[in-house]
XYZ file of N, CA and C in Angstrom:
288
model
N 0.796 -1.526 0.236
C -0.065 -0.054 0.067
C 0.869 1.072 0.300
N 1.873 1.099 0.919
C 3.047 1.895 0.585
C 3.518 2.576 -0.576
N 3.924 1.700 -1.147
C 4.688 1.972 -2.462
C 3.276 2.734 -3.025
N 2.621 1.982 -3.215
C 1.278 2.757 -4.183
C 1.353 4.097 -3.483
N 0.605 4.539 -2.697
C 1.062 5.834 -2.441
C 2.369 6.295 -2.825
N 3.471 5.903 -2.776
C 4.641 6.890 -2.773
C 4.781 7.460 -4.051
N 4.360 5.914 -5.347
C 4.151 6.125 -6.383
C 3.488 7.910 -7.203
N 2.572 8.246 -6.261
C 1.862 8.957 -7.027
C 1.992 10.339 -6.022
N 2.891 10.370 -4.906
C 3.164 11.737 -3.711
C 4.454 10.978 -3.343
N 4.075 12.073 -2.643
C 6.039 12.588 -2.090
C 5.724 12.217 -0.402
N 6.164 11.013 -0.297
C 6.135 9.938 0.663
C 7.468 10.496 1.636
N 7.623 10.269 3.702
C 8.736 9.941 3.862
C 8.156 8.605 5.264
N 8.991 8.491 5.543
C 9.071 7.468 6.529
C 9.352 7.358 7.794
N 8.133 8.209 8.689
C 8.938 8.656 10.242
C 9.063 7.812 10.698
N 9.878 7.722 11.840
C 10.475 7.061 12.787
C 10.732 7.959 13.906
N 9.573 7.430 15.171
C 9.287 8.386 16.708
C 10.107 7.586 17.603
N 11.093 7.795 18.234
C 11.757 7.087 19.163
C 12.031 8.057 20.132
N 12.841 7.478 21.070
C 13.025 7.807 22.336
C 13.626 7.373 23.114
N 14.556 8.127 23.589
C 16.067 7.929 24.441
C 16.022 6.330 25.137
N 14.808 6.617 26.021
C 14.704 5.160 26.669
C 14.629 3.660 25.726
N 13.537 4.107 24.515
C 13.666 2.909 24.199
C 15.134 2.843 22.935
N 15.795 3.840 22.483
C 16.577 3.741 22.628
C 18.082 2.889 23.266
N 17.800 3.528 24.315
C 19.347 2.890 25.195
C 19.043 2.046 26.010
N 17.728 1.288 25.845
C 17.213 0.596 27.414
C 17.101 1.134 28.841
N 17.016 0.733 29.677
C 16.346 0.789 31.144
C 17.489 1.447 31.889
N 17.878 2.759 32.714
C 19.760 2.455 33.668
C 19.642 1.323 34.172
N 20.915 1.563 34.989
C 21.196 0.774 36.194
C 20.281 0.514 37.140
N 20.027 -0.844 37.915
C 19.317 -1.014 38.798
C 17.737 -2.067 38.777
N 17.564 -2.067 39.265
C 15.835 -2.903 39.352
C 14.718 -2.020 39.178
N 13.644 -2.392 38.337
C 13.237 -1.812 36.894
C 11.305 -2.518 37.611
N 10.466 -2.063 38.132
C 9.216 -2.940 37.953
C 8.565 -2.132 36.803
N 8.535 -3.229 36.030
C 7.086 -3.187 34.552
C 7.000 -4.096 34.204
N 5.647 -3.470 33.611
C 4.293 -4.537 32.927
C 3.127 -3.821 32.777
N 2.425 -4.409 33.421
C 0.796 -4.132 33.252
C 0.557 -4.173 34.587
N -0.481 -3.896 35.285
C -1.386 -3.791 35.528
C -1.837 -5.574 36.332
N -1.714 -6.603 37.114
C -1.978 -8.073 37.344
C -0.398 -8.545 36.474
N 0.246 -7.910 35.779
C 1.709 -8.580 35.370
C 2.809 -7.969 35.439
N 2.885 -8.085 36.789
C 3.972 -6.608 36.551
C 5.790 -7.650 36.880
N 6.649 -7.369 37.115
C 7.708 -8.213 37.194
C 9.307 -7.237 37.576
N 10.058 -7.650 38.287
C 11.580 -7.116 37.943
C 12.202 -6.600 36.898
N 12.936 -6.000 36.539
C 13.696 -6.132 35.551
C 15.165 -5.296 35.526
N 16.032 -5.817 35.311
C 17.527 -5.160 36.067
C 18.174 -4.593 34.674
N 17.857 -3.640 35.006
C 18.513 -2.190 33.404
C 19.287 -2.754 32.770
N 21.030 -2.993 33.742
C 22.162 -3.251 33.296
C 22.129 -4.412 32.839
N 21.028 -5.528 33.092
C 21.891 -7.033 32.840
C 20.330 -7.531 31.976
N 20.397 -6.090 31.234
C 18.650 -6.386 29.598
C 19.229 -5.093 28.817
N 19.745 -4.937 29.261
C 21.278 -3.696 28.127
C 21.315 -4.152 26.681
N 21.805 -5.861 27.032
C 22.516 -5.885 25.781
C 21.639 -6.976 24.714
N 20.445 -7.283 25.559
C 19.224 -8.132 24.854
C 18.621 -6.465 23.842
N 18.343 -5.662 25.271
C 17.871 -4.543 24.624
C 17.598 -3.462 23.521
N 19.610 -3.507 23.337
C 20.609 -2.698 22.658
C 20.477 -3.966 21.444
N 19.990 -5.329 21.605
C 20.828 -6.469 19.867
C 18.616 -6.033 19.848
N 17.911 -5.984 20.365
C 16.684 -5.559 19.873
C 16.236 -4.257 18.795
N 16.966 -3.829 19.648
C 16.613 -1.733 19.499
C 18.220 -1.819 17.321
N 18.852 -2.859 17.119
C 19.786 -2.488 16.344
C 18.600 -3.480 15.636
N 17.924 -4.301 15.813
C 17.061 -5.038 14.540
C 16.280 -5.299 13.783
N 15.536 -4.043 14.903
C 14.558 -2.942 14.564
C 14.648 -1.938 14.018
N 16.230 -1.404 13.216
C 16.683 -0.340 13.157
C 16.404 -1.075 11.890
N 17.612 -1.959 11.502
C 18.253 -2.654 10.386
C 16.426 -2.986 9.489
N 15.855 -3.198 9.961
C 14.568 -3.912 9.386
C 13.484 -2.709 8.625
N 13.819 -1.839 9.891
C 12.962 -0.297 9.547
C 14.121 -0.189 7.843
N 15.067 0.425 8.202
C 15.589 0.304 7.194
C 15.627 -0.455 5.562
N 15.419 -1.214 5.934
C 15.119 -1.943 4.616
C 14.252 -2.071 3.917
N 12.650 -1.860 5.331
C 11.766 -1.323 4.587
C 11.776 -0.425 3.819
N 12.594 0.614 3.889
C 12.442 1.811 3.354
C 13.254 1.792 2.151
N 14.428 1.169 2.194
C 15.060 1.117 0.950
C 14.438 -0.035 -0.228
N 13.566 -1.305 0.445
C 12.320 -2.032 -0.513
C 11.704 -0.664 -1.294
N 10.940 0.086 -0.373
C 10.104 1.119 -1.302
C 10.766 2.485 -1.786
N 11.686 2.546 -1.674
C 12.765 3.472 -1.991
C 12.323 4.398 -1.559
N 11.622 4.868 0.120
C 11.386 6.034 0.600
C 12.425 6.826 2.045
N 12.760 8.310 1.708
C 13.421 8.368 3.085
C 12.740 7.690 4.306
N 13.448 7.061 4.986
C 13.352 6.612 6.432
C 14.020 7.768 7.224
N 13.176 8.893 8.147
C 13.477 10.125 9.239
C 13.218 9.808 10.304
N 14.135 10.212 11.313
C 14.086 10.142 13.086
C 13.999 10.962 13.690
N 12.683 10.806 13.685
C 12.345 12.236 14.716
C 12.574 11.599 16.593
N 13.376 12.067 17.590
C 13.749 11.591 18.546
C 12.991 12.743 19.754
N 12.382 12.590 20.689
C 11.728 12.867 21.827
C 12.318 14.351 22.513
N 14.256 13.762 22.457
C 14.874 14.156 23.004
C 15.904 15.371 22.283
N 15.258 15.539 21.091
C 15.296 16.482 20.596
C 14.366 17.429 20.260
N 15.396 18.710 19.591
C 13.734 20.087 19.681
C 13.054 19.888 18.647
N 11.887 20.016 18.629
C 10.704 19.261 17.771
C 11.383 20.659 16.663
N 11.928 21.891 16.953
C 11.744 23.046 15.724
C 12.701 22.611 15.001
N 13.843 21.964 15.836
C 15.298 21.676 15.129
C 15.028 20.666 13.544
N 14.579 19.445 14.083
C 14.139 18.459 12.586
C 12.675 18.363 11.994
N 11.494 18.374 12.538
C 10.420 19.079 11.791
C 10.318 20.104 11.221
N 10.537 20.925 11.249
C 10.644 22.448 10.662
C 12.017 21.871 9.148
N 13.173 21.516 9.572
C 14.039 21.370 8.696
C 13.038 20.128 7.877
N 12.297 18.975 7.990
C 11.787 17.914 7.130
C 11.096 19.294 6.460
N 10.041 19.309 7.049
C 8.950 19.841 5.752
C 9.522 20.938 4.905
N 10.457 21.711 5.388
C 11.103 22.674 4.381
C 12.462 22.089 3.368
N 11.934 20.626 3.295
C 12.927 20.323 2.194
C 12.408 20.628 0.722
N 13.084 20.411 -0.157
C 12.722 21.101 -0.957
C 11.523 20.204 -2.119
N 10.876 19.019 -1.182
C 10.768 18.363 -2.324
C 8.722 18.420 -1.732
N 9.333 19.078 -0.864
C 7.875 19.157 0.312
C 7.460 20.973 -0.072
N 8.398 21.535 -0.332
C 8.105 23.200 0.239
C 6.901 23.740 -0.862
N 7.540 22.769 -2.130
C 6.397 22.896 -3.538
C 5.054 22.815 -3.049
């Protein structure tokens, strides 16, 4: 469906990220989950698996963007919205 839309429109894939999502939990014990399904996670002990999952997700999104021939633009919640979003909107193909 995206490929069809992109054939007739100027499209971008926007990837919204967050430092916690990107870096994993800080060191220490954290209670995570949903009500009635909570467990403890050690931030430092879980970091390698977390980083591996992040790298895999990034590779899948990059591959999808390349297969669709669409630019993948990452917007991070830690970055100033005015810096990233305004620059994205002002790109020459979008400014017409």
